[in-house]
mmCIF file of C-alpha atoms and ligand atoms in Angstrom:
data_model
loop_
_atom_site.group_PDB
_atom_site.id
_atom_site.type_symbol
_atom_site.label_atom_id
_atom_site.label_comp_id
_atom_site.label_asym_id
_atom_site.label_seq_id
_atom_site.Cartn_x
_atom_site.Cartn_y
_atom_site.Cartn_z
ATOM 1 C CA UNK A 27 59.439 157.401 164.406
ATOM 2 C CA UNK A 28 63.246 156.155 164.604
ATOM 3 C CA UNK A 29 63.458 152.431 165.180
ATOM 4 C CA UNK A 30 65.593 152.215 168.256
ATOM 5 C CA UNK A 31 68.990 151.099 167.462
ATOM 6 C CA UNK A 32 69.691 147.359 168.910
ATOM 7 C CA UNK A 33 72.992 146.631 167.914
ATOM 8 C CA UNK A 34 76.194 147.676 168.438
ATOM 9 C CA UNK A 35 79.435 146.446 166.160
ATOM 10 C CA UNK A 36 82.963 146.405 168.085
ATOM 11 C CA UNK A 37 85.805 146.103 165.136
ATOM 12 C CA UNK A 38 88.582 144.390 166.907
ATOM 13 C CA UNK A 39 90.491 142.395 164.669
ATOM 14 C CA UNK A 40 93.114 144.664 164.187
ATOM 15 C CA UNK A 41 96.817 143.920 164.449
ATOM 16 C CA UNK A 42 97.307 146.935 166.878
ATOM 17 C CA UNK A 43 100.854 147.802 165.567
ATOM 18 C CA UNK A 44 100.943 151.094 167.282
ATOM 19 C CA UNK A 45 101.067 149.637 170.353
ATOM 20 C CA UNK A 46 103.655 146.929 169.864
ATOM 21 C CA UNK A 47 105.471 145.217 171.695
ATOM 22 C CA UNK A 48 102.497 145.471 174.186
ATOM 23 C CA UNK A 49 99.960 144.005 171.678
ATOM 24 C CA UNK A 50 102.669 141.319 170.517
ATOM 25 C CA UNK A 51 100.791 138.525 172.412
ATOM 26 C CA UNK A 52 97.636 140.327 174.076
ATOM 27 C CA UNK A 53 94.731 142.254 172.050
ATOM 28 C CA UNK A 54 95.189 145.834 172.669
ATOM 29 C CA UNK A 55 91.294 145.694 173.145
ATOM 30 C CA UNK A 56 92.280 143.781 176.641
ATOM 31 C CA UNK A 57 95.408 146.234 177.527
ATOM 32 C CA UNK A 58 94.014 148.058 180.799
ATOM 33 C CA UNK A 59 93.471 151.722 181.714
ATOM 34 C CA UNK A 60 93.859 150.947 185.415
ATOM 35 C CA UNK A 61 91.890 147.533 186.414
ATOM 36 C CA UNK A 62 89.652 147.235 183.368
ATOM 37 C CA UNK A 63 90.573 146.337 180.305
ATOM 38 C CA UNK A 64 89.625 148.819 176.858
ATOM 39 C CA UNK A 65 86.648 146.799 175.669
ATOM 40 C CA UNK A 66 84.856 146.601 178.985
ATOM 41 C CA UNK A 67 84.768 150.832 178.965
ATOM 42 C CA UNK A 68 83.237 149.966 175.425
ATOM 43 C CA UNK A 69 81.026 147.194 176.347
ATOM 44 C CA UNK A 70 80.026 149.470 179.833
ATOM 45 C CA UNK A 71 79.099 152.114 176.938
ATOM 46 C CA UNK A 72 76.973 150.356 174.873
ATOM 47 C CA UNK A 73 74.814 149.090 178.024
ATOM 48 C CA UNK A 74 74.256 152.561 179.094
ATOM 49 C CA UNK A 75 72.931 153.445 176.065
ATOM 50 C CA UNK A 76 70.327 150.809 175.542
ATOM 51 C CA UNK A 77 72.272 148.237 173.584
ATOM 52 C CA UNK A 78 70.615 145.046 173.072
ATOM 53 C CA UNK A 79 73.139 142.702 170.961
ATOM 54 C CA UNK A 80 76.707 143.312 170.898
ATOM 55 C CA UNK A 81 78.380 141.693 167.743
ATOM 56 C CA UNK A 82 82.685 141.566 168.306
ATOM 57 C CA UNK A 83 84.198 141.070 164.433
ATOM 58 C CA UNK A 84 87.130 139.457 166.214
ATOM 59 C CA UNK A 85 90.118 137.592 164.665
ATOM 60 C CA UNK A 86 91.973 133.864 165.548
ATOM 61 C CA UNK A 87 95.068 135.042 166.704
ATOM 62 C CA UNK A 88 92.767 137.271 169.479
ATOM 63 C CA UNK A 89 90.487 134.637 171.240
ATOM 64 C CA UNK A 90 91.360 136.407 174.805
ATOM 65 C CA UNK A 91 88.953 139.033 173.499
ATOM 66 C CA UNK A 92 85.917 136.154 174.086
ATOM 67 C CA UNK A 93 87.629 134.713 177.231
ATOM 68 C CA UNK A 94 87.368 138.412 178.464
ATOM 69 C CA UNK A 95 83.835 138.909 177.640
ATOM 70 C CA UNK A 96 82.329 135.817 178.450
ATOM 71 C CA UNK A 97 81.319 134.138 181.640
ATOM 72 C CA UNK A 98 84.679 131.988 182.838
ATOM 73 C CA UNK A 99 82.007 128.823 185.205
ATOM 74 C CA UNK A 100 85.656 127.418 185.883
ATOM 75 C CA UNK A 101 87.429 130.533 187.104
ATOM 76 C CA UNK A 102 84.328 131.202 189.366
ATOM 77 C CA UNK A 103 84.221 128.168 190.404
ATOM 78 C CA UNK A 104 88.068 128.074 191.408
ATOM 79 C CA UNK A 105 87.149 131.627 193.257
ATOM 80 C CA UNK A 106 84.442 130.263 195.109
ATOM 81 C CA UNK A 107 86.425 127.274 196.392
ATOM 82 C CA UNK A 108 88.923 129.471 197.675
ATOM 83 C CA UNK A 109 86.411 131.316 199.537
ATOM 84 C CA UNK A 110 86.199 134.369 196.971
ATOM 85 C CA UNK A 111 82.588 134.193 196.264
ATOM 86 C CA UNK A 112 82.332 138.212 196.241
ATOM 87 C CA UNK A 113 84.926 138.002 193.661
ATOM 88 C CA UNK A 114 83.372 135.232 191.819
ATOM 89 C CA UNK A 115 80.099 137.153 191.944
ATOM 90 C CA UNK A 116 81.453 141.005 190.697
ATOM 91 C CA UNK A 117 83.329 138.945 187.518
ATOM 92 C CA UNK A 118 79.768 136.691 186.397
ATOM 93 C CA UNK A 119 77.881 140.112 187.033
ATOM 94 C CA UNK A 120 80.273 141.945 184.355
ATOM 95 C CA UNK A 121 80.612 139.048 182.068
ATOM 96 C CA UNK A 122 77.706 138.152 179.425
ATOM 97 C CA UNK A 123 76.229 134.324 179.759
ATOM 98 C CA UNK A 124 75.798 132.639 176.179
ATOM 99 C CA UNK A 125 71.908 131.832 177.628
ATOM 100 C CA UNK A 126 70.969 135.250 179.188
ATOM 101 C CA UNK A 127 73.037 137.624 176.991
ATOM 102 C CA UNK A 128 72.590 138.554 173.296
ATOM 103 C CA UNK A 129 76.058 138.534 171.904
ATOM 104 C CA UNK A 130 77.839 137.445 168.915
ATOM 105 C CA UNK A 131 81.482 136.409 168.026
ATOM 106 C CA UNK A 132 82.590 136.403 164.463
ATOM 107 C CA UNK A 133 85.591 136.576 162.382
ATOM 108 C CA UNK A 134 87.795 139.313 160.105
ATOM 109 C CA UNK A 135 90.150 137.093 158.559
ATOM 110 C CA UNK A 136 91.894 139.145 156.690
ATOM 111 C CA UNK A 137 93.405 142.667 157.137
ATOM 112 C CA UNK A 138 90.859 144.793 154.730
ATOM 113 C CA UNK A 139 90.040 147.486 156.515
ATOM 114 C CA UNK A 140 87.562 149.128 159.417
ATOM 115 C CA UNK A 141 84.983 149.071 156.342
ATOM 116 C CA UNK A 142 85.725 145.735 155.674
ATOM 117 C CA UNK A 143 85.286 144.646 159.385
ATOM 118 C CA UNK A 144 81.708 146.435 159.596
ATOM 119 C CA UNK A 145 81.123 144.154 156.434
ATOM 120 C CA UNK A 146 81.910 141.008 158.351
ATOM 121 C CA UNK A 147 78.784 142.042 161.166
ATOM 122 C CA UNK A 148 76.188 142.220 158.206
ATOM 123 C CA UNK A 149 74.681 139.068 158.874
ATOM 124 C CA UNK A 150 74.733 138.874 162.538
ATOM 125 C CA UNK A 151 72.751 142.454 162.869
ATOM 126 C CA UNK A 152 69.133 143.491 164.184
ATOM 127 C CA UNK A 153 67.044 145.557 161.906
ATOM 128 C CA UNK A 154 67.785 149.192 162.002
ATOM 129 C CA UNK A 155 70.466 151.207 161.967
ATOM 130 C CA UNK A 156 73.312 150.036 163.720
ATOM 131 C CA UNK A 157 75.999 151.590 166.122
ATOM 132 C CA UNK A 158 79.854 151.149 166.029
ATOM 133 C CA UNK A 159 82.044 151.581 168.543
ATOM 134 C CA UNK A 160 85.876 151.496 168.493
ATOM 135 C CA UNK A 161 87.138 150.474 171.404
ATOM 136 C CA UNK A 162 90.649 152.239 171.372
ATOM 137 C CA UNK A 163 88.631 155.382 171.651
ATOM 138 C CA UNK A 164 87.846 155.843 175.481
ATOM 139 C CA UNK A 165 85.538 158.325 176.038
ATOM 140 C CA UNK A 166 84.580 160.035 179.633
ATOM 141 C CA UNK A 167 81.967 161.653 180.411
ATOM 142 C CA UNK A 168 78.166 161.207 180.047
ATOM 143 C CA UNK A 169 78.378 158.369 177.850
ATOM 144 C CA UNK A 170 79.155 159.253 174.250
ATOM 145 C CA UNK A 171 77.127 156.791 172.179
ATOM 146 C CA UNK A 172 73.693 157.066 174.566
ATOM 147 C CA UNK A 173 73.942 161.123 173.977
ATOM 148 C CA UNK A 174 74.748 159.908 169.818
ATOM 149 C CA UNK A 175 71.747 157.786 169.958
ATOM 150 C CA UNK A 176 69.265 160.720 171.396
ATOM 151 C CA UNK A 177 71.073 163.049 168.942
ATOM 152 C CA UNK A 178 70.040 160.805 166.232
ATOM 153 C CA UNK A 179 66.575 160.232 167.107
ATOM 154 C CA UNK A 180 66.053 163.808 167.492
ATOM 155 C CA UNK A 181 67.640 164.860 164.012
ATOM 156 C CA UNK A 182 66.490 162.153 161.556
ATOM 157 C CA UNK A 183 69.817 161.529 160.763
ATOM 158 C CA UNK A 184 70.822 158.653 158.234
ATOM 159 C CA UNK A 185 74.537 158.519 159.598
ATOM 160 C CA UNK A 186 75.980 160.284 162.380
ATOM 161 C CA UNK A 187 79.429 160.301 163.570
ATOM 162 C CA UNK A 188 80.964 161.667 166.973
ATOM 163 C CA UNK A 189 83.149 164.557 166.168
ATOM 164 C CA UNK A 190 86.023 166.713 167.501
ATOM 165 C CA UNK A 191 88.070 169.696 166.829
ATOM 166 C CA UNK A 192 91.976 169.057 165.990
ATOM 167 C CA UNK A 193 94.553 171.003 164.924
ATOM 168 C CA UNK A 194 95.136 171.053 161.423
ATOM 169 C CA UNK A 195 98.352 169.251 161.675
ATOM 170 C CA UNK A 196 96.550 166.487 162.682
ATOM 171 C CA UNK A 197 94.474 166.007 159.830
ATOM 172 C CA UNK A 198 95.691 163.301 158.558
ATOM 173 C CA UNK A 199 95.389 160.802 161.861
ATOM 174 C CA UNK A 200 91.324 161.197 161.269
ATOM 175 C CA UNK A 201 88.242 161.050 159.027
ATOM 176 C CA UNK A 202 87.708 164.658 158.499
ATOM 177 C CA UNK A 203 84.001 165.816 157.929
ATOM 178 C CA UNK A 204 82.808 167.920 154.987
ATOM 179 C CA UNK A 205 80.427 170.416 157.197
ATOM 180 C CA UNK A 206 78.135 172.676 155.507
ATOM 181 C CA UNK A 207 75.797 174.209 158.713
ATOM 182 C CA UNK A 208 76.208 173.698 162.119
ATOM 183 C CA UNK A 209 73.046 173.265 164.432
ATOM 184 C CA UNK A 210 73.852 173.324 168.452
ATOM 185 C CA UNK A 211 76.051 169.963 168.885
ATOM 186 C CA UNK A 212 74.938 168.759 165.178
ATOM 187 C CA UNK A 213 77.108 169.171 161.802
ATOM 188 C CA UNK A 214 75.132 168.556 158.908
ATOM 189 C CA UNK A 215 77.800 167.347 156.254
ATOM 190 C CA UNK A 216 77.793 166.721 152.992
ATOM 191 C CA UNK A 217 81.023 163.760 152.756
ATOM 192 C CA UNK A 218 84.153 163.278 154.799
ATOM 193 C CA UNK A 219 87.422 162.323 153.650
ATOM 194 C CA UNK A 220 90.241 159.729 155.568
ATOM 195 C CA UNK A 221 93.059 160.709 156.764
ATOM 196 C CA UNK A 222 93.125 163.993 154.472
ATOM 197 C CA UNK A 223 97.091 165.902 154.437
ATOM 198 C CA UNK A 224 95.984 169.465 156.643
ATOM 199 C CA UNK A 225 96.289 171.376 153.289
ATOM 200 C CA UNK A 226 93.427 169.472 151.943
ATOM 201 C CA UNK A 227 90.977 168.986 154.863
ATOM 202 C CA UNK A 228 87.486 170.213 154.860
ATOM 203 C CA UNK A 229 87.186 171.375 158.383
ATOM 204 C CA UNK A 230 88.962 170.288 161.598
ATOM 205 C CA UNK A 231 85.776 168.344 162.318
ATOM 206 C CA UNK A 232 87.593 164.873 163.036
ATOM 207 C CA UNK A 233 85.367 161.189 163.510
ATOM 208 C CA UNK A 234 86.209 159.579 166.737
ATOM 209 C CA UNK A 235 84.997 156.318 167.061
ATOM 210 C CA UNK A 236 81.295 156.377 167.576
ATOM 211 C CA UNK A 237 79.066 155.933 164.481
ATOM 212 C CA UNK A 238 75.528 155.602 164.594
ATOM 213 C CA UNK A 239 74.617 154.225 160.723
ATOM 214 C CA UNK A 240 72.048 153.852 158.511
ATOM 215 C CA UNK A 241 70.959 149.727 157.486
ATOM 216 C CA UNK A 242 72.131 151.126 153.848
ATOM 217 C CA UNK A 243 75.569 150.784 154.822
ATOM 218 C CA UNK A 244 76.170 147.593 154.407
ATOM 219 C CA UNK A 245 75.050 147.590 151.050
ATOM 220 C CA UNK A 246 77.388 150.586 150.649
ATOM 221 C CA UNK A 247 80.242 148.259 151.864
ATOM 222 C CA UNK A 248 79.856 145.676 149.568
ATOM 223 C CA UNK A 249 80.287 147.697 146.647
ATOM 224 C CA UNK A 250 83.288 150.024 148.098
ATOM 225 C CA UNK A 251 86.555 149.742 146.709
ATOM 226 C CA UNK A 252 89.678 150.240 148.503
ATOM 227 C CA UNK A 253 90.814 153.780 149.462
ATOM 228 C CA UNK A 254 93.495 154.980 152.043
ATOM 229 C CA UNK A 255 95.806 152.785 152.988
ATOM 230 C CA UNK A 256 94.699 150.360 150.150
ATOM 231 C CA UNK A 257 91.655 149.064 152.706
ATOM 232 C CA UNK A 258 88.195 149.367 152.652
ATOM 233 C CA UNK A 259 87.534 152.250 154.281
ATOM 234 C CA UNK A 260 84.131 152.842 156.479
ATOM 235 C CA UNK A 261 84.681 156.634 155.904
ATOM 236 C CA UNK A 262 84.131 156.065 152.050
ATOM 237 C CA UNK A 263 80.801 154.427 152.365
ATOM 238 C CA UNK A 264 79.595 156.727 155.082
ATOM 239 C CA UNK A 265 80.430 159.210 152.672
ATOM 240 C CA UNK A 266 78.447 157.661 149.951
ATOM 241 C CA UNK A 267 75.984 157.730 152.038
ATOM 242 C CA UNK A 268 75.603 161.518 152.686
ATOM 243 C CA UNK A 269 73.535 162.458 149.336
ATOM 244 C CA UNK A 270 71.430 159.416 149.967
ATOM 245 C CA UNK A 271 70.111 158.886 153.876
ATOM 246 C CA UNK A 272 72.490 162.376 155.390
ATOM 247 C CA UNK A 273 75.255 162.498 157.052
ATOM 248 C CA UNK A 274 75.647 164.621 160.152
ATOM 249 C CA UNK A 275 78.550 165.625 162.891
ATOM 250 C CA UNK A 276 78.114 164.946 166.761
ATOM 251 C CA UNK A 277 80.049 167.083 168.850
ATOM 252 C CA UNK A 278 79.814 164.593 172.110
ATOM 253 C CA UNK A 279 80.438 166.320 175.407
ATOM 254 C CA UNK A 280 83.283 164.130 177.375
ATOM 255 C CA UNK A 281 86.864 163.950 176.493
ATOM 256 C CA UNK A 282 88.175 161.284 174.149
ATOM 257 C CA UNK A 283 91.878 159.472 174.704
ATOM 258 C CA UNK A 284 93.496 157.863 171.946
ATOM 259 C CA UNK A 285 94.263 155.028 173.733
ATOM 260 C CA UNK A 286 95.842 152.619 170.760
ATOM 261 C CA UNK A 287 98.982 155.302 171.427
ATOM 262 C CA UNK A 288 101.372 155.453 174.552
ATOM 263 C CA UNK A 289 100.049 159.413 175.057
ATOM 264 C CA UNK A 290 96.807 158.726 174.881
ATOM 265 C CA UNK A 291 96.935 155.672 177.074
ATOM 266 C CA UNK A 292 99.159 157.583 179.600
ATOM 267 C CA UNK A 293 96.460 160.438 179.633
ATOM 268 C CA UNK A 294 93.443 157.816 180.110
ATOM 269 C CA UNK A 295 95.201 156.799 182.792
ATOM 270 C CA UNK A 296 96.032 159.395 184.127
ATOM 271 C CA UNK A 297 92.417 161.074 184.377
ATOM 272 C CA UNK A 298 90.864 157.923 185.498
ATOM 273 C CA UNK A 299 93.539 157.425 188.169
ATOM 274 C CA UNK A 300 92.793 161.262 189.698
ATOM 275 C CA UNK A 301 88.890 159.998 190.231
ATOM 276 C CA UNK A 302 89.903 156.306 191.964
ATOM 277 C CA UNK A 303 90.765 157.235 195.750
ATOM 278 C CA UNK A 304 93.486 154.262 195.948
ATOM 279 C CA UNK A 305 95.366 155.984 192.773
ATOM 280 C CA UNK A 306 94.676 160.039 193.650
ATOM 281 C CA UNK A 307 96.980 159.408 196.564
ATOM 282 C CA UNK A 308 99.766 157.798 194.619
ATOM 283 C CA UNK A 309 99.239 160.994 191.659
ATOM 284 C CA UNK A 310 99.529 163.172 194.594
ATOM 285 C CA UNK A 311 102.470 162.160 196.143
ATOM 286 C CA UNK A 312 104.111 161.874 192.595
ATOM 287 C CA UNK A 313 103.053 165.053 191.492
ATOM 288 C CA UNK A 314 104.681 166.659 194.915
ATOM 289 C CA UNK A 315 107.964 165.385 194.625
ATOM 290 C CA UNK A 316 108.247 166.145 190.830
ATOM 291 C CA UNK A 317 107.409 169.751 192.041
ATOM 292 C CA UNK A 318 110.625 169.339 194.775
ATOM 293 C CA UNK A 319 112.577 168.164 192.561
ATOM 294 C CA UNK A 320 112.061 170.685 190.308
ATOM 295 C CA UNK A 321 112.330 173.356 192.429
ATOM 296 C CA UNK A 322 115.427 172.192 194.254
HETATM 297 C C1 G1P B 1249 89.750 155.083 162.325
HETATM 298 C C2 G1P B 1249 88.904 155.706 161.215
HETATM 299 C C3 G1P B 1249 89.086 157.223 161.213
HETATM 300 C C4 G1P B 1249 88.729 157.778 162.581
HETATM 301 C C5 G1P B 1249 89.585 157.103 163.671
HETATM 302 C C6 G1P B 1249 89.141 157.531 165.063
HETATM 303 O O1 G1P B 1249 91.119 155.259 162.003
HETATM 304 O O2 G1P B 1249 89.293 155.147 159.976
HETATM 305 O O3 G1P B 1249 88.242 157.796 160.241
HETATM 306 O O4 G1P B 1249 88.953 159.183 162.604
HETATM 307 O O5 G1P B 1249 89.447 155.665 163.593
HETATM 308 O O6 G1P B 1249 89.925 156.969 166.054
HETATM 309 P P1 G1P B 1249 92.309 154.464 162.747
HETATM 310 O O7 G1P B 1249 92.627 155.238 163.989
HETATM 311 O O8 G1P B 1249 91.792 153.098 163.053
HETATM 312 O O9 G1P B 1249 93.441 154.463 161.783
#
């Protein structure tokens, strides 16, 4: 039997230079898709799937990531004195309590790398393996890391990792998976390489961000040295990994946006914004007079 897995790692130190000037002053973990901010689609995900301690491996310069997560007793009570309990209520229901909730807040001080960041949440973890979740990702659907979690219970897998098929030019944006049999939705692998050029990629089998991981990766991550990009990369330990615990592919069924770009954001939007009633009507009547003016 599979010991459940308890906690779930959100790497969001990061400088978020793709996104700039947008993330100049504000995390682009807190940059909304609609009303709601990245990391609450992230933090919503985690819940579904059973999560019981959330550790953020946060950074100085981004302390509006804790303001965001945490329960705000001032705000609420500024709410309720204006007569907004509802309001009030709906924002301490979505926010975790430092008594009730089991979450932890600690630091990536320096730039080393998504490996490196993992590395920080060693100490702070529940036994078990461990899930990470990147909260640029957005993922719709049936909630990606809940279906990971019965996928790896089910398979015995030592890591997993949610995967997608790109285009080969696009190779080198991803973690690219070294697949050697394919089973339903599950891609046993043998290594996977970051950020490969398309001539040298092992499959179009790209890692999204959802990672369900073996303890033995943090041990991994202390020894790794630095790889792409001169950082530590988590793809190189997980890859270490394969020979050792297994490594396997999760083809997850929703639809992922890249939301640390200005496409991906625009499509997340976009497909969130045809499901909300107050922003269908606005797509509609935007979509119509493109089509006029188009035709005229
Ligand atoms: C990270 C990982 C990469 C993965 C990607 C998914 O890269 O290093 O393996 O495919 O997330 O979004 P980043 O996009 O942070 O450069």
């Amino acid at each position: 039997m599979i010991a459940p897995v308890r906690t779930a790692i959100f790497p969001v130190a990061g400088l978020g230079t793709r996104f700039l000037p947008a993330t100049k002053a504000t995390p682009k973990e807190l940059l909304p898709v609609l009303d709601t901010p990245l990391i609450q689609y992230a933090i919503d995900e985690a819940q579904a799937a059973g999560i019981e301690r959330m550790v953020f491996v946060s950074h100085p310069s981004k302390r509006a990531i804790e303001r965001h997560v945490m329960d705000d007793a001032r705000l609420r009570y500024e709410l309720q004195s204006r007569g907004k309990s509802d309001l009030a209520e709906e924002l301490a229901e979505a926010a975790f309590s430092r008594i009730d909730d089991d979450v932890v807040f600690t630091m990536q001080n320096e730039p080393l790398g998504l490996g490196h960041a993992v590395l920080c949440a060693r100490d702070h973890v529940l036994p078990g393996a461990v899930a990470v979740i990147l909260p640029d990702d957005l993922i719709r659907g049936e909630g990606c890391l809940g279906e990971m979690i019965d996928a790896y219970k089910r398979n015995n897998a030592g890591h997993m990792v949610a995967t997608m098929t790109v285009p080969r030019e696009e190779t080198k944006k991803y973690g690219i998976l070294s697949v050697l049999s394919q089973d339903g939705s599950v891609l046993l692998a043998d290594g996977m390489v970051e950020k490969p050029d398309p001539a040298d990629a092992p499959s179009l089998d790209a890692v999204v961000g959802r990672y369900v991981l073996d303890a033995s990766i943090f041990e991994a991550l202390e020894t790794q040295t630095p790889g792409a990009g001169g950082e530590i990369q988590l793809t190189d330990a997980i890859s270490r990994g394969a020979g050792t615990v297994g490594l396997a592919g999760f083809r997850f069924s929703g639809e992922r946006f890249d939301c640390g770009s200005k496409a991906g954001m625009l499509k997340a939007t976009l497909s969130l914004a045809e499901d909300d009633p107050e922003c269908s009507e606005v797509l509609d009547e935007f979509t119509l007079s493109r089509g006029k003016a188009l035709a005229a």
